[in-house]
Short mmCIF file of C-alpha atoms in Angstrom, two decimals:
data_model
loop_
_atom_site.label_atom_id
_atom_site.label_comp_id
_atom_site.label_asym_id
_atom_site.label_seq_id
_atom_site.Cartn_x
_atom_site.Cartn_y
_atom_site.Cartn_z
CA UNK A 158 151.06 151.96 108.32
CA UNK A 159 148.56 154.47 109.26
CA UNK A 160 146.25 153.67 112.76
CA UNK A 161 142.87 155.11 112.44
CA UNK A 162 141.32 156.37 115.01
CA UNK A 163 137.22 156.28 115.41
CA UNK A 164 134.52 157.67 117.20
CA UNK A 165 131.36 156.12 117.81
CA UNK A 166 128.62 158.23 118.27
CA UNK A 167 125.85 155.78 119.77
CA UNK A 168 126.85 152.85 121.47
CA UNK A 169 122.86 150.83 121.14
CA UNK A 170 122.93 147.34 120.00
CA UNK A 171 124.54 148.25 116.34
CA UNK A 172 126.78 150.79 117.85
CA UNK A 173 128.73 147.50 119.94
CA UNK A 174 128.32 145.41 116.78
CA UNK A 175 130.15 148.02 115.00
CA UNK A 176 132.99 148.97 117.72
CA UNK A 177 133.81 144.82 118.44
CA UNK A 178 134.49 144.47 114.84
CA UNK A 179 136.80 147.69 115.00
CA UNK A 180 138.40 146.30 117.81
CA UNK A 181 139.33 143.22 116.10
CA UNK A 182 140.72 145.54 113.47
CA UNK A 183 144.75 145.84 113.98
CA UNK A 184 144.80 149.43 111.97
CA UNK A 185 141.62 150.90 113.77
CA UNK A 186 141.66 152.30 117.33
CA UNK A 187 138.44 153.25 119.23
CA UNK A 188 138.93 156.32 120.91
CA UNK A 189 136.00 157.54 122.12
CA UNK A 190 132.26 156.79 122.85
CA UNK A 191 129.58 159.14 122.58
CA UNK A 192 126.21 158.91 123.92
CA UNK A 193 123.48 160.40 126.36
CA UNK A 194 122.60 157.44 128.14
CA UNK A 195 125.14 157.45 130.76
CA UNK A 196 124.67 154.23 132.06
CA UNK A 197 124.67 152.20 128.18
CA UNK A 198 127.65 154.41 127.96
CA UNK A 199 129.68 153.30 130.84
CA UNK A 200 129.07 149.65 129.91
CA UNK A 201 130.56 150.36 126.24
CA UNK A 202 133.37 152.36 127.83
CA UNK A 203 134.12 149.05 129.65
CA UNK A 204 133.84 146.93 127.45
CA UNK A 205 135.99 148.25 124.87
CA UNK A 206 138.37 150.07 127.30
CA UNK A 207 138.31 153.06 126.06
CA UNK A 208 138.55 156.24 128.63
CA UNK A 209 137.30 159.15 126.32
CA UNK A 210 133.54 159.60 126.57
CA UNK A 211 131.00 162.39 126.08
CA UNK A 212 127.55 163.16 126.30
CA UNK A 213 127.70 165.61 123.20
CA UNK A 214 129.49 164.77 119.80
CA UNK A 215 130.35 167.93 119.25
CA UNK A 216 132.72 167.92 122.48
CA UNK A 217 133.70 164.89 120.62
CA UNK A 218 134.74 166.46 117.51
CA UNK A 219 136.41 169.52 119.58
CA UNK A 220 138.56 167.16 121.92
CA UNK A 221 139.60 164.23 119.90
CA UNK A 222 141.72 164.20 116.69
CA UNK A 223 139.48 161.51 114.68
CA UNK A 224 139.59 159.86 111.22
CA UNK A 225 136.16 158.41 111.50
CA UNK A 226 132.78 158.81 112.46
CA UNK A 227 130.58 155.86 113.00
CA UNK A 228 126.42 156.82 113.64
CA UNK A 229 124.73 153.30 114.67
CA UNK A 230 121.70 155.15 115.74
CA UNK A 231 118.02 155.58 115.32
CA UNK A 232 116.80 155.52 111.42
CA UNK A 233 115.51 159.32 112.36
CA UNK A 234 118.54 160.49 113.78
CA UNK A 235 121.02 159.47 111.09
CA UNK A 236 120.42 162.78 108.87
CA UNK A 237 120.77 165.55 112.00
CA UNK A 238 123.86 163.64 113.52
CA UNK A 239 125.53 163.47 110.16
CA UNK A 240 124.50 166.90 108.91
CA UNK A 241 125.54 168.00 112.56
CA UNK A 242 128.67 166.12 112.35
CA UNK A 243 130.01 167.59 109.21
CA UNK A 244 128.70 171.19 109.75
CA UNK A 245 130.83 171.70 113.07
CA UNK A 246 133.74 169.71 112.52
CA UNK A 247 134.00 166.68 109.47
CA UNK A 248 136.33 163.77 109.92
CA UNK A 249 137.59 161.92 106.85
CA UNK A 250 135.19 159.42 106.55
CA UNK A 251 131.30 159.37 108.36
CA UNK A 252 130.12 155.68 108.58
CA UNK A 253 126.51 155.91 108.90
CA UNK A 254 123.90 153.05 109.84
CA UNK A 255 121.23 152.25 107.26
CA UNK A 256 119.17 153.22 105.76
CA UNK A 257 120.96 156.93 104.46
CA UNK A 258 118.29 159.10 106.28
CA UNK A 259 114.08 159.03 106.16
CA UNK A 260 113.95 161.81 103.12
CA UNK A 261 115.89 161.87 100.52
CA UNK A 262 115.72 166.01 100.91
CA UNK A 263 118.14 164.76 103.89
CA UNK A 264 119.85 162.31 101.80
CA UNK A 265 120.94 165.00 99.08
CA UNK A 266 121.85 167.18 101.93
CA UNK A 267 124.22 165.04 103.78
CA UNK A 268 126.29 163.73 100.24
CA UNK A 269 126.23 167.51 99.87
CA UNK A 270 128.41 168.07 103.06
CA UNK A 271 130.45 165.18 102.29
CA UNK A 272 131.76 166.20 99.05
CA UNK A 273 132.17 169.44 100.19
CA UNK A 274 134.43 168.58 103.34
CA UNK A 275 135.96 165.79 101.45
CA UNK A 276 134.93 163.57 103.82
CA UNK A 277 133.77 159.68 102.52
CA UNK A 278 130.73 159.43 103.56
CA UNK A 279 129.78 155.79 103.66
CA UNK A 280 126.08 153.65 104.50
CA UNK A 281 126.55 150.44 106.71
CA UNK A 282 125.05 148.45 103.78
CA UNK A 283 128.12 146.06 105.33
CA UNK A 284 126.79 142.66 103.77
CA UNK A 285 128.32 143.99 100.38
CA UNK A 286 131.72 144.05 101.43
CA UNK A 287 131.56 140.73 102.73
CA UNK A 288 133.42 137.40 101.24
CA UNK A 289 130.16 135.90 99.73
CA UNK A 290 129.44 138.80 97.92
CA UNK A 291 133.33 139.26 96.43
CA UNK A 292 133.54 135.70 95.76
CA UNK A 293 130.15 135.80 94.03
CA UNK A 294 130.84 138.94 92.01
CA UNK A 295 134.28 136.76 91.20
CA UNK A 296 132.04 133.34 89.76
CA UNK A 297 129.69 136.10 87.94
CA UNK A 298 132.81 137.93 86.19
CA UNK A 299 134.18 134.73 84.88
CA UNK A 300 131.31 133.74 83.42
CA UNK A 301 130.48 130.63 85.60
CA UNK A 302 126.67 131.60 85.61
CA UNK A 303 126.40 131.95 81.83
CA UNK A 304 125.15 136.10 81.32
CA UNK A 305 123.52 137.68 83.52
CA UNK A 306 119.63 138.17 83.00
CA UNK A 307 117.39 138.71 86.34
CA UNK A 308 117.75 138.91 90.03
CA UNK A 309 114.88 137.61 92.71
CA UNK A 310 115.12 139.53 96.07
CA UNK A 311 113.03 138.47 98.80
CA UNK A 312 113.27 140.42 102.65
CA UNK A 313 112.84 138.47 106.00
CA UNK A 314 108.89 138.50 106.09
CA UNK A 315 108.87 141.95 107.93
CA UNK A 316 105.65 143.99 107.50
CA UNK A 317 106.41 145.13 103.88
CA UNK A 318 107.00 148.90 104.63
CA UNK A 319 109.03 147.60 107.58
CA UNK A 320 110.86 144.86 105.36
CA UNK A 321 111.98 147.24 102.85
CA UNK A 322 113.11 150.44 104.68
CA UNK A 323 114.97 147.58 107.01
CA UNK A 324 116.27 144.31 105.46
CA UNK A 325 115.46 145.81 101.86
CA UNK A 326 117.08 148.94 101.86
CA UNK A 327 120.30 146.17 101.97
CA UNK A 328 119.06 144.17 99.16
CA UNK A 329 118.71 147.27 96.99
CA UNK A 330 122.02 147.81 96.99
CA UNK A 331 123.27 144.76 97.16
CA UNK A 332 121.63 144.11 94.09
CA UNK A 333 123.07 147.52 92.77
CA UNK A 334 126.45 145.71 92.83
CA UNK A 335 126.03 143.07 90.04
CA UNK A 336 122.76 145.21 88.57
CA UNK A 337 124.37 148.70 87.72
CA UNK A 338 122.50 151.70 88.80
CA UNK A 339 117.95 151.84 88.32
CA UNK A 340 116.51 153.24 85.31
CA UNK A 341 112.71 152.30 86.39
CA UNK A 342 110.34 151.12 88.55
CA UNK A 343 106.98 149.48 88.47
CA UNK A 344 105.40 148.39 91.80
CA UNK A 345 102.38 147.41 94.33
CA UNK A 346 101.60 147.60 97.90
CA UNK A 347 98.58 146.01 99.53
CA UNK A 348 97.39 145.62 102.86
CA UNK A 349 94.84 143.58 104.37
CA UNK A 350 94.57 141.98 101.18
CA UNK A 351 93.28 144.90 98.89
CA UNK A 352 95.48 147.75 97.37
CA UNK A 353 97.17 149.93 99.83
CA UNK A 354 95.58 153.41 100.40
CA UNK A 355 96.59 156.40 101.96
CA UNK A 356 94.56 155.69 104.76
CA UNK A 357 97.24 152.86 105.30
CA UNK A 358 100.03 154.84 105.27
CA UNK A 359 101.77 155.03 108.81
CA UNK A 360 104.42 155.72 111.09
CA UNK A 361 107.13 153.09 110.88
CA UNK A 362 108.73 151.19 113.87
CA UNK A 363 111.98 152.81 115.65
CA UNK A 364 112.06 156.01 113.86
CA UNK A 365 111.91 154.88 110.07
CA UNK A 366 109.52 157.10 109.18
CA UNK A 367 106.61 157.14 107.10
CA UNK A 368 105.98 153.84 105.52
CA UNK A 369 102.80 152.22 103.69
CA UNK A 370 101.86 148.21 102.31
CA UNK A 371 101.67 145.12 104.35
CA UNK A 372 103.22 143.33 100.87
CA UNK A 373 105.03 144.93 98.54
CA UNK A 374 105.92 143.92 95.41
CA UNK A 375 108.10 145.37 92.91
CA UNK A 376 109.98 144.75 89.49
CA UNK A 377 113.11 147.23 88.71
CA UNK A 378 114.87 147.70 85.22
CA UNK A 379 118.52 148.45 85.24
CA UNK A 380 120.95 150.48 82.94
CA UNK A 381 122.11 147.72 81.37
CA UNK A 382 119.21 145.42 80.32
CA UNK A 383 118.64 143.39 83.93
CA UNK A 384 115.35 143.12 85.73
CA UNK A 385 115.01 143.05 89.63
CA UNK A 386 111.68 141.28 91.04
CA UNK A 387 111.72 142.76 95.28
CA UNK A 388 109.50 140.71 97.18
CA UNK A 389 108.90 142.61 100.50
CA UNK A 390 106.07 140.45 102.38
CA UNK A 391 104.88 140.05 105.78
CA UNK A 392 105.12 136.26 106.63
CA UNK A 393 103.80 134.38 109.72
CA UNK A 394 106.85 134.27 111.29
CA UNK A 395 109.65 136.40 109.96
CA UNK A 396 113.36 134.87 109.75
CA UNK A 397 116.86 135.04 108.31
CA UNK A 398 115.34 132.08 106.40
CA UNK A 399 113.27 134.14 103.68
CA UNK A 400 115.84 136.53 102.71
CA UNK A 401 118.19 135.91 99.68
CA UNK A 402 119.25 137.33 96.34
CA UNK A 403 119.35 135.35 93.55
CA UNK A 404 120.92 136.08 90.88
CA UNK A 405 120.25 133.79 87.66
CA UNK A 406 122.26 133.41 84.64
CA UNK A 407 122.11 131.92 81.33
CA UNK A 408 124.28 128.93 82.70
CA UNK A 409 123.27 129.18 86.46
CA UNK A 410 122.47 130.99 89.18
CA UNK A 411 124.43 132.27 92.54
CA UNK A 412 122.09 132.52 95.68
CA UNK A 413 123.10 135.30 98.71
CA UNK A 414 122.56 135.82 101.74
CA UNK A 415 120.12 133.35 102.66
CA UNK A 416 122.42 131.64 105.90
CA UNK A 417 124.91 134.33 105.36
CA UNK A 418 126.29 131.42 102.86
CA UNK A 419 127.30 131.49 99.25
CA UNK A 420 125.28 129.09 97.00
CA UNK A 421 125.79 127.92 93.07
CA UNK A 422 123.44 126.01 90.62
CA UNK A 423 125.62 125.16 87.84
CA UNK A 424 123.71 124.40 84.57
CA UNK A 425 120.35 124.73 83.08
CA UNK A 426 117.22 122.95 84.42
CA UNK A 427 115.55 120.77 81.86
CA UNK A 428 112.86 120.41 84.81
CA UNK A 429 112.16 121.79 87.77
CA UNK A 430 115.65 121.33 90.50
CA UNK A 431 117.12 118.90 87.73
CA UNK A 432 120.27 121.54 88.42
CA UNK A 433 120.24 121.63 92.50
CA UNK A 434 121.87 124.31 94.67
CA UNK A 435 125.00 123.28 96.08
CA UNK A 436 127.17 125.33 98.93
CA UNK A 437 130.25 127.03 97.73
CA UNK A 438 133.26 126.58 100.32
CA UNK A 439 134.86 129.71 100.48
CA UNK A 440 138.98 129.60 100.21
CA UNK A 441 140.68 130.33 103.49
CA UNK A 442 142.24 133.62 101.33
CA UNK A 443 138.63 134.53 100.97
CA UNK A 444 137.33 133.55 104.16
CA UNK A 445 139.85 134.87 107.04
CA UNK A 446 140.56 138.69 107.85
CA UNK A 447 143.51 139.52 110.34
CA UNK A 448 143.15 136.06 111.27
CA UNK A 449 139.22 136.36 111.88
CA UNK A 450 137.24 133.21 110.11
CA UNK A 451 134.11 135.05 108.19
CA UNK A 452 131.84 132.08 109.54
CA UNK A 453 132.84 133.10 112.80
CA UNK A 454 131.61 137.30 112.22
CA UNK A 455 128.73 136.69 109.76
CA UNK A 456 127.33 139.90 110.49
CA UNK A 457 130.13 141.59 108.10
CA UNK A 458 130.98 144.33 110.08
CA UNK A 459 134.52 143.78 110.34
CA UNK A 460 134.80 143.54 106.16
CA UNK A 461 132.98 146.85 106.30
CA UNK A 462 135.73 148.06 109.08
CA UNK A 463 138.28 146.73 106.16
CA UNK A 464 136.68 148.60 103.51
CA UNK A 465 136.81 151.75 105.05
CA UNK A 466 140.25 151.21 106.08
CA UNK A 467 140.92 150.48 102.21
CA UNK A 468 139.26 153.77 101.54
CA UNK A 469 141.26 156.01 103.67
CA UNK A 470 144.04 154.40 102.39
CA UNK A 471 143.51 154.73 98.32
CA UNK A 472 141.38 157.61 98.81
CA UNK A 473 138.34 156.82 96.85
CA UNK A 474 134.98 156.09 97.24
CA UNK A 475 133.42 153.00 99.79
CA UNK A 476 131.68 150.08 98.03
CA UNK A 477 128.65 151.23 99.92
CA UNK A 478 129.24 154.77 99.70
CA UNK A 479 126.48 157.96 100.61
CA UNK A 480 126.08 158.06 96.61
CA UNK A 481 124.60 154.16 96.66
CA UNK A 482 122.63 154.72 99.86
CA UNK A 483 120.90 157.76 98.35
CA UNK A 484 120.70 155.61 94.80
CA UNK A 485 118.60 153.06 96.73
CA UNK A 486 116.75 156.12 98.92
CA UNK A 487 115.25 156.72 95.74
CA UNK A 488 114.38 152.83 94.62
CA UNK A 489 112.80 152.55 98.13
CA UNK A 490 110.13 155.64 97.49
CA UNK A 491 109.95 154.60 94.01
CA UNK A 492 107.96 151.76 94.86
CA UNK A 493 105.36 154.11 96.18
CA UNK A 494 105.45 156.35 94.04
CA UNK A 495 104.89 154.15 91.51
CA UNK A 496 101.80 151.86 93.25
CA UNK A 497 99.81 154.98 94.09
CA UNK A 498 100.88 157.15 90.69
CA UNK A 499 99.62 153.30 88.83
CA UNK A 500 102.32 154.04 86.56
CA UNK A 501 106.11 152.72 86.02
CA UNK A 502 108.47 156.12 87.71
CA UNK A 503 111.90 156.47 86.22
CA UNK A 504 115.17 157.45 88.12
CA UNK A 505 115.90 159.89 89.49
CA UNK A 506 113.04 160.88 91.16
CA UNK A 507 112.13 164.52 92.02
CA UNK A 508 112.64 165.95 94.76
CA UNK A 509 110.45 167.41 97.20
CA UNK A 510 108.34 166.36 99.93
CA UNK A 511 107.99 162.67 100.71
CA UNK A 512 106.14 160.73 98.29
CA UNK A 513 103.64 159.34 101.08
CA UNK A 514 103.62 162.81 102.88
CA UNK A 515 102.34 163.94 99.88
CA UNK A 516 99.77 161.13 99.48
CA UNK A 517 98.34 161.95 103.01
CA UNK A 518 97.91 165.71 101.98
CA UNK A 519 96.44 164.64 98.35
CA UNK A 520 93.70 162.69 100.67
CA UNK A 521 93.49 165.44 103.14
CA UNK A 522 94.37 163.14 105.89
CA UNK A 523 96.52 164.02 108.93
CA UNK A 524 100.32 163.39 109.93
CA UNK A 525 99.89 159.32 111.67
CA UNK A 526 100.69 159.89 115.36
CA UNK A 527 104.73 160.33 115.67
CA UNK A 528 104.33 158.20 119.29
CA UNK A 529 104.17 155.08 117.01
CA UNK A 530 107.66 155.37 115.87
CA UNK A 531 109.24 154.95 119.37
CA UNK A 532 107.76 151.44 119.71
CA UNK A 533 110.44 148.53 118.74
CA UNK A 534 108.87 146.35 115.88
CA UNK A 535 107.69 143.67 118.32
CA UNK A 536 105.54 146.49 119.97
CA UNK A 537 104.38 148.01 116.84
CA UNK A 538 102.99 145.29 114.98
CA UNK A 539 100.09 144.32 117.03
CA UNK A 540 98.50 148.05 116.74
CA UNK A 541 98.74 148.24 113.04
CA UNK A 542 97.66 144.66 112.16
CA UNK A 543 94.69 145.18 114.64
CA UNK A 544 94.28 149.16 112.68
CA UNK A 545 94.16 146.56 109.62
CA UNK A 546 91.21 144.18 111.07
CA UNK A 547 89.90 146.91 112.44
CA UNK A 548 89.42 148.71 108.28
CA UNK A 549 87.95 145.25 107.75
CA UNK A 550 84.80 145.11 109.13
CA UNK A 551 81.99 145.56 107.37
CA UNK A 552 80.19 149.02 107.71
CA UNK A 553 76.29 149.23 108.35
CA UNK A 554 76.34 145.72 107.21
CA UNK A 555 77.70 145.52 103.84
CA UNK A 556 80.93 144.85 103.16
CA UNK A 557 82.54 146.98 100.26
CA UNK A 558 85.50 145.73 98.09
CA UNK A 559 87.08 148.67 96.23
CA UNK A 560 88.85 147.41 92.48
CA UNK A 561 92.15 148.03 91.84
CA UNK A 562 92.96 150.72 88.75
CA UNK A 563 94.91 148.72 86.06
CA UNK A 564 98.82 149.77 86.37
CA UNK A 565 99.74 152.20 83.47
CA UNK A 566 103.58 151.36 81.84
#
């Protein structure tokens, strides 16, 4: 059978995630490294044994006969390294970290490429091709949840800009697997307790861009009848903890993610937790991959390292192809669009400049300073919750609470 060989351009944090799952992978061979941090690049090279490295992909590409092309990098720099990537030489399949890119402009651009070089072009939404979520999408298709009728989505407690273009940008399409593809959106941001302005909008953490709300709430209809409730909210202390999908049935419900775990309720509640949540036990068939226990690698990546495998193979699209990354692109800036448009937005969106960019300009505002998305999260936080206390105070003594416009469906 056919060994696959892989590139990695970026070997960060994600980018060793990524390349130890590979390596466990008996039909994937890491070939090279790529990076231009010569010393995080030596350690990698080490690690992993592998003798090929370079300072520029595009030496990369020249030198070294690969199948795949796996960007772990930066939010900011997953658009130019893909575009750059399949302009000067495409593979067969581009593996890109999440989320897709920090524009969908970028987004439409780099599914453009794809299709056009017949390369896959895949997101690392890699919790959807995990065990949980096949066994769950299993229990849903045989009906042991009764049908389907609404899914609850909740981040990590994340600033809610933060939360979303992070942990929810997985959720979204996640959700996208039971849920079909977004017909609508209605949503809200607010920050420091009141509704989110443009004055609020800012430069995310670690290159994600342009971002806005503190909390973010927002309820999504679907193609086929379902309703999505997204619950993106900064919390105390932010944890694995908060984050789950739930998805409820006539019959039931199946709970995600929360633990990395699969969880059933079987039955309807005549009152509150009369029907409690119970652990499913995954089958060893379900569970072990090349002889890898899933509870052992909850992080998924070697599932997603199976799927793409799968996809060279059969030749089709990934389960969390550039076409579903872009797909929930466009539910992320839906949300704001909708809060500061006060109106539900239907899919697809329009394209053009970013939704917030164009909120700033509307306000006459400037760009928020780009120095603010080198800072890690841990670094960032304090400056824009003290920005928030700061647009609390009172000015020349009186405090003024601006209402809310009623939402417009």
């Amino acid at each position: 059978m056919t060994t696959y060989r892989v590139g990695f351009l970026g070997v960060g944090p994600r980018g060793l995630s990524q390349a130890r799952a590979y390596m466990l992978h008996p039909r994937v061979e890491v070939a090279a490294l790529c990076d231009v941090d010569p010393e995080r690049l030596g350690a990698a090279a080490a690690e992993f044994g592998v003798e090929r490295t370079y300072d520029d992909y595009r030496a990369m590409l020249d030198q070294e006969n690969l199948d795949i092309v796996n960007i772990p990098t930066r939010t900011d720099l997953h658009a130019p390294l893909t575009i750059g990537v399949l302009e000067h030489r495409a593979p067969r399949a581009v593996i890109v970290e999440k989320p897709m890119a920090t524009s969908l402009t970028d987004a439409d651009r780099m599914q453009e490429l794809a299709e056009a070089n017949g390369t896959r072009l895949a997101i690392h939404h890699q919790m959807r091709t995990t065990p949980t979520f096949n066994v769950a999408d299993r229990l849903i298709n045989a009906g042991e949840i009764g049908p389907l009728t609404t899914i609850k989505i909740r981040g990590k407690g994340y600033y809610g800009g933060y939360d979303l273009l992070n942990i929810g940008t997985h959720m979204l399409n996640d959700t996208r697997r039971y849920a079909g593809h977004a017909r609508s959106v209605v949503a809200t941001c607010v920050t420091g307790g009141r509704p989110t302005t443009a004055a609020d909008i800012v430069e995310g953490s670690y290159g994600f861009g342009l971002l806005a709300g503190e909390n973010i709430s927002a309820l999504y209809e679907f193609e086929n009848g379902l309703t999505a409730f997204a619950e993106m909210h900064r919390r105390s202390e932010p944890g694995n903890g908060w984050m789950h999908i739930k998805i409820y049935g006539e019959d039931g419900a199946v709970c995600l993610h929360n633990s990395r775990e699969l969880f059933i309720r079987r039955g309807r509640d005549e009152v509150v937790d009369d029907t409690p949540w119970e652990k499913y036990e995954l089958a060893d068939e379900d569970r072990y991959l090349h002889g890898h226990d899933y509870y052992d690698h909850p992080t998924g990546d070697l599932w997603m390292a199976e799927e793409t495998v799968r996809v060279l193979d059969e030749d089709r699209e990934h389960e969390c192809s550039g076409i579903e990354g872009r797909a929930v692109m466009e539910m992320m800036d839906g949300a704001w669009v909708s809060h500061f448009s006060r109106s539900r937005v239907d899919f697809p969106l329009e394209r053009g400049e970013h939704p917030l960019r164009k909120e700033l300009a509307k306000a006459g505002l400037p760009e928020p300073d780009p120095e603010r998305g080198k800072l890690r999260y841990g670094d960032w936080l304090p400056g824009e919750l003290a920005r928030i206390e700061a647009a609390r105070q009172p000015k020349s003594g009186h405090l003024v609470v601006a209402a809310a416009e009623p939402t417009r469906l």
